[in-house]
Amino acid sequence: MLRYLTAGESHGEALIAYISGLPAGLAVDQAFVDHELWRRQQGYGRGGRMKIERDTAHFLSGVHHGKTIGSPIAIQLENKDWKNWQESLPVDAGDPAKHKSVASPRPGHADLAGALKYNFSEARYVLERASARESAARVAIGALAKLFLRELGIEVLSHVITTGSVSVQGDVSWDKIRSLHNQEKDREEILLNCADADAEQRMKEEVDKVLKNGDSLGGVFEVVAHSVPPGLGTYAQWDERLDALLAAAVMSLQAVKAVEIGSGVAAAFSPGSAVHDEIGYNAASGFTAFSRTHNNAGGIEGGVSNGEEIRVRGYLKPISTLRRPLQSVDFSTRESVKAAYERSDVCVVPAAGVAAEAMVALTLARCALEKFGGDSMLETLRNFHGYCQQLKDY
Ligand code: EPS
């Protein structure tokens, strides 16, 4: 059973990611894991923090001689910014005069709900754990899930569909997303991770506008999982449906407020004849010869993968820390004041897309391991290939 958790505060000493249940014998490519972490740090509209951090995965357990050994894997990601916070966020009692309190909660942030829930007099500790910094830890273990899926021929990537009021028109093919990703290797930075260069430029202008006027932007990313066999997830129980698991996984990312599978939103406003993907039997490649006219279902029907690409969109609210803050209330005086402001990003849609890739990869890896089992890669792959043959023979 694949299980994963994270620990760590945004300005604490380090983040920790934990994953248990990966089979033994999976080759772990440190450069790949670190490149995934680099991808998450990218994007036009990130704040000053990203100039401080250079995320790298430090494996504490579970990987030896370049391979998993079937034991739990713990990864540490150093927070380079910790040195600037040791006095204001110490592990011991420290000097209260040096604490940096978050005096008035930011609308849209976890500040107020978190302070009420945990009985904090201000929101510093809420911010520290609610922060999207935590998603770096997910990307580290998500990279391991991607390496596992790669052994099954499955790839997971993302691209940005919308930033602010600018959207890419039409569907973006897997080949386009792949070539966008291939170009990354020659670049020193990723802007908006958009497959349409013109739209990306206009997205950048949108970010510039909010940078100038102290506002922030949200948007939409899409994660695509390519070459997923039919049969992951099941309709047999509500909590085993693949779409439900993916929706929860993506929704759990900071600032995601809606998740869509395939053309789920448009489907609700269209007749069935315009939505459902008609079935043929002429596919030259794939897991079976069954084919589809399109993929409005986003690769999932009845909570089960159907052999088409899995497409999951995440809708991100704008960052809630605003340089031109909204109205709030002072925690101690209860007077009406502006919400707290501290260094922040103004747009993180591409980074959220990378974090969502990790969550999708972890979810697919979990479902694949539930279906194929195996304590070693040899065993898992034997079961997987046997199932693929079964599909061919169907
Ligand atoms: C974040 C606020 C900013 C972001 C941070 C998420 O951090 P800071 O308060 O240190 O400037 O940079 O994201 C990351 C550190 C990261 O690695 O993605 C927030 O409040 O969610």
PDB file of N, CA and C and ligand atoms in Angstrom, residues 10-11 40 46 49-50 55 81 106 109 127 130-133 342-345, ligand 1:
ATOM      1  N   SER A  10       7.151  26.547   6.500  1.00  0.00           N
ATOM      2  CA  SER A  10       7.737  27.332   5.402  1.00  0.00           C
ATOM      3  C   SER A  10       9.092  27.926   5.789  1.00  0.00           C
ATOM      4  N   HIS A  11       9.197  28.443   7.027  1.00  0.00           N
ATOM      5  CA  HIS A  11      10.449  29.076   7.449  1.00  0.00           C
ATOM      6  C   HIS A  11      11.143  28.283   8.558  1.00  0.00           C
ATOM      7  N   ARG A  40       9.232  23.131 -10.129  1.00  0.00           N
ATOM      8  CA  ARG A  40       8.225  23.709  -9.237  1.00  0.00           C
ATOM      9  C   ARG A  40       8.616  25.102  -8.765  1.00  0.00           C
ATOM     10  N   ARG A  46       6.729  34.735  -9.362  1.00  0.00           N
ATOM     11  CA  ARG A  46       7.147  34.252  -8.043  1.00  0.00           C
ATOM     12  C   ARG A  46       7.839  35.385  -7.280  1.00  0.00           C
ATOM     13  N   ARG A  49      11.427  34.839  -2.407  1.00  0.00           N
ATOM     14  CA  ARG A  49      11.850  33.597  -1.745  1.00  0.00           C
ATOM     15  C   ARG A  49      12.545  32.634  -2.712  1.00  0.00           C
ATOM     16  N   MET A  50      12.054  32.615  -3.939  1.00  0.00           N
ATOM     17  CA  MET A  50      12.619  31.646  -4.890  1.00  0.00           C
ATOM     18  C   MET A  50      14.057  31.975  -5.274  1.00  0.00           C
ATOM     19  N   ASP A  55      16.038  24.018  -4.222  1.00  0.00           N
ATOM     20  CA  ASP A  55      15.603  22.759  -3.615  1.00  0.00           C
ATOM     21  C   ASP A  55      16.336  21.546  -4.188  1.00  0.00           C
ATOM     22  N   ASP A  81      16.150  29.594   3.725  1.00  0.00           N
ATOM     23  CA  ASP A  81      15.697  30.814   4.411  1.00  0.00           C
ATOM     24  C   ASP A  81      15.705  30.654   5.945  1.00  0.00           C
ATOM     25  N   ARG A 106      -5.371  37.462   6.537  1.00  0.00           N
ATOM     26  CA  ARG A 106      -5.593  37.789   5.130  1.00  0.00           C
ATOM     27  C   ARG A 106      -6.852  37.087   4.625  1.00  0.00           C
ATOM     28  N   HIS A 109      -6.946  33.460   2.927  1.00  0.00           N
ATOM     29  CA  HIS A 109      -5.873  32.618   3.475  1.00  0.00           C
ATOM     30  C   HIS A 109      -6.426  31.788   4.637  1.00  0.00           C
ATOM     31  N   LEU A 127       0.207  30.325   8.962  1.00  0.00           N
ATOM     32  CA  LEU A 127       0.898  30.626   7.702  1.00  0.00           C
ATOM     33  C   LEU A 127       2.022  29.634   7.448  1.00  0.00           C
ATOM     34  N   ALA A 130       0.370  26.251   6.416  1.00  0.00           N
ATOM     35  CA  ALA A 130      -0.571  26.336   5.290  1.00  0.00           C
ATOM     36  C   ALA A 130       0.152  26.735   4.003  1.00  0.00           C
ATOM     37  N   SER A 131       1.368  27.251   4.149  1.00  0.00           N
ATOM     38  CA  SER A 131       2.118  27.758   2.998  1.00  0.00           C
ATOM     39  C   SER A 131       2.311  26.724   1.895  1.00  0.00           C
ATOM     40  N   ALA A 132       2.300  27.214   0.662  1.00  0.00           N
ATOM     41  CA  ALA A 132       2.539  26.338  -0.495  1.00  0.00           C
ATOM     42  C   ALA A 132       3.980  25.858  -0.570  1.00  0.00           C
ATOM     43  N   ARG A 133       4.832  26.345   0.307  1.00  0.00           N
ATOM     44  CA  ARG A 133       6.186  25.791   0.398  1.00  0.00           C
ATOM     45  C   ARG A 133       6.125  24.271   0.591  1.00  0.00           C
ATOM     46  N   GLU A 342       3.261  40.264   3.873  1.00  0.00           N
ATOM     47  CA  GLU A 342       4.698  40.016   3.883  1.00  0.00           C
ATOM     48  C   GLU A 342       5.080  39.420   2.534  1.00  0.00           C
ATOM     49  N   ARG A 343       6.360  39.484   2.213  1.00  0.00           N
ATOM     50  CA  ARG A 343       6.887  38.986   0.922  1.00  0.00           C
ATOM     51  C   ARG A 343       6.049  37.823   0.392  1.00  0.00           C
ATOM     52  N   SER A 344       5.710  37.893  -0.882  1.00  0.00           N
ATOM     53  CA  SER A 344       4.828  36.860  -1.427  1.00  0.00           C
ATOM     54  C   SER A 344       4.999  36.716  -2.934  1.00  0.00           C
ATOM     55  N   ASP A 345       4.474  35.636  -3.485  1.00  0.00           N
ATOM     56  CA  ASP A 345       4.336  35.500  -4.943  1.00  0.00           C
ATOM     57  C   ASP A 345       3.095  36.289  -5.362  1.00  0.00           C
TER      58      ASP A 345
HETATM   59  C1  EPS B   1       3.970  31.366   0.361  1.00  0.00           C
HETATM   60  C2  EPS B   1       4.656  32.581   0.489  1.00  0.00           C
HETATM   61  C3  EPS B   1       6.000  32.788  -0.107  1.00  0.00           C
HETATM   62  C4  EPS B   1       6.191  31.827  -1.253  1.00  0.00           C
HETATM   63  C5  EPS B   1       5.932  30.432  -0.701  1.00  0.00           C
HETATM   64  C6  EPS B   1       4.477  30.261  -0.444  1.00  0.00           C
HETATM   65  O1  EPS B   1       7.025  32.459   0.791  1.00  0.00           O
HETATM   66  P1  EPS B   1       7.697  33.558   1.751  1.00  0.00           P
HETATM   67  O2  EPS B   1       6.649  33.888   2.740  1.00  0.00           O
HETATM   68  O3  EPS B   1       8.868  32.866   2.380  1.00  0.00           O
HETATM   69  O4  EPS B   1       8.110  34.693   0.870  1.00  0.00           O
HETATM   70  O5  EPS B   1       7.455  31.971  -1.806  1.00  0.00           O
HETATM   71  O6  EPS B   1       6.340  29.457  -1.590  1.00  0.00           O
HETATM   72  C7  EPS B   1       7.515  28.837  -1.358  1.00  0.00           C
HETATM   73  C8  EPS B   1       8.382  29.171  -0.419  1.00  0.00           C
HETATM   74  C9  EPS B   1       7.753  27.727  -2.275  1.00  0.00           C
HETATM   75  O7  EPS B   1       8.782  27.041  -2.145  1.00  0.00           O
HETATM   76  O8  EPS B   1       6.889  27.520  -3.145  1.00  0.00           O
HETATM   77  C10 EPS B   1       2.687  31.139   1.014  1.00  0.00           C
HETATM   78  O9  EPS B   1       2.303  31.928   1.895  1.00  0.00           O
HETATM   79  O10 EPS B   1       1.969  30.152   0.676  1.00  0.00           O
END
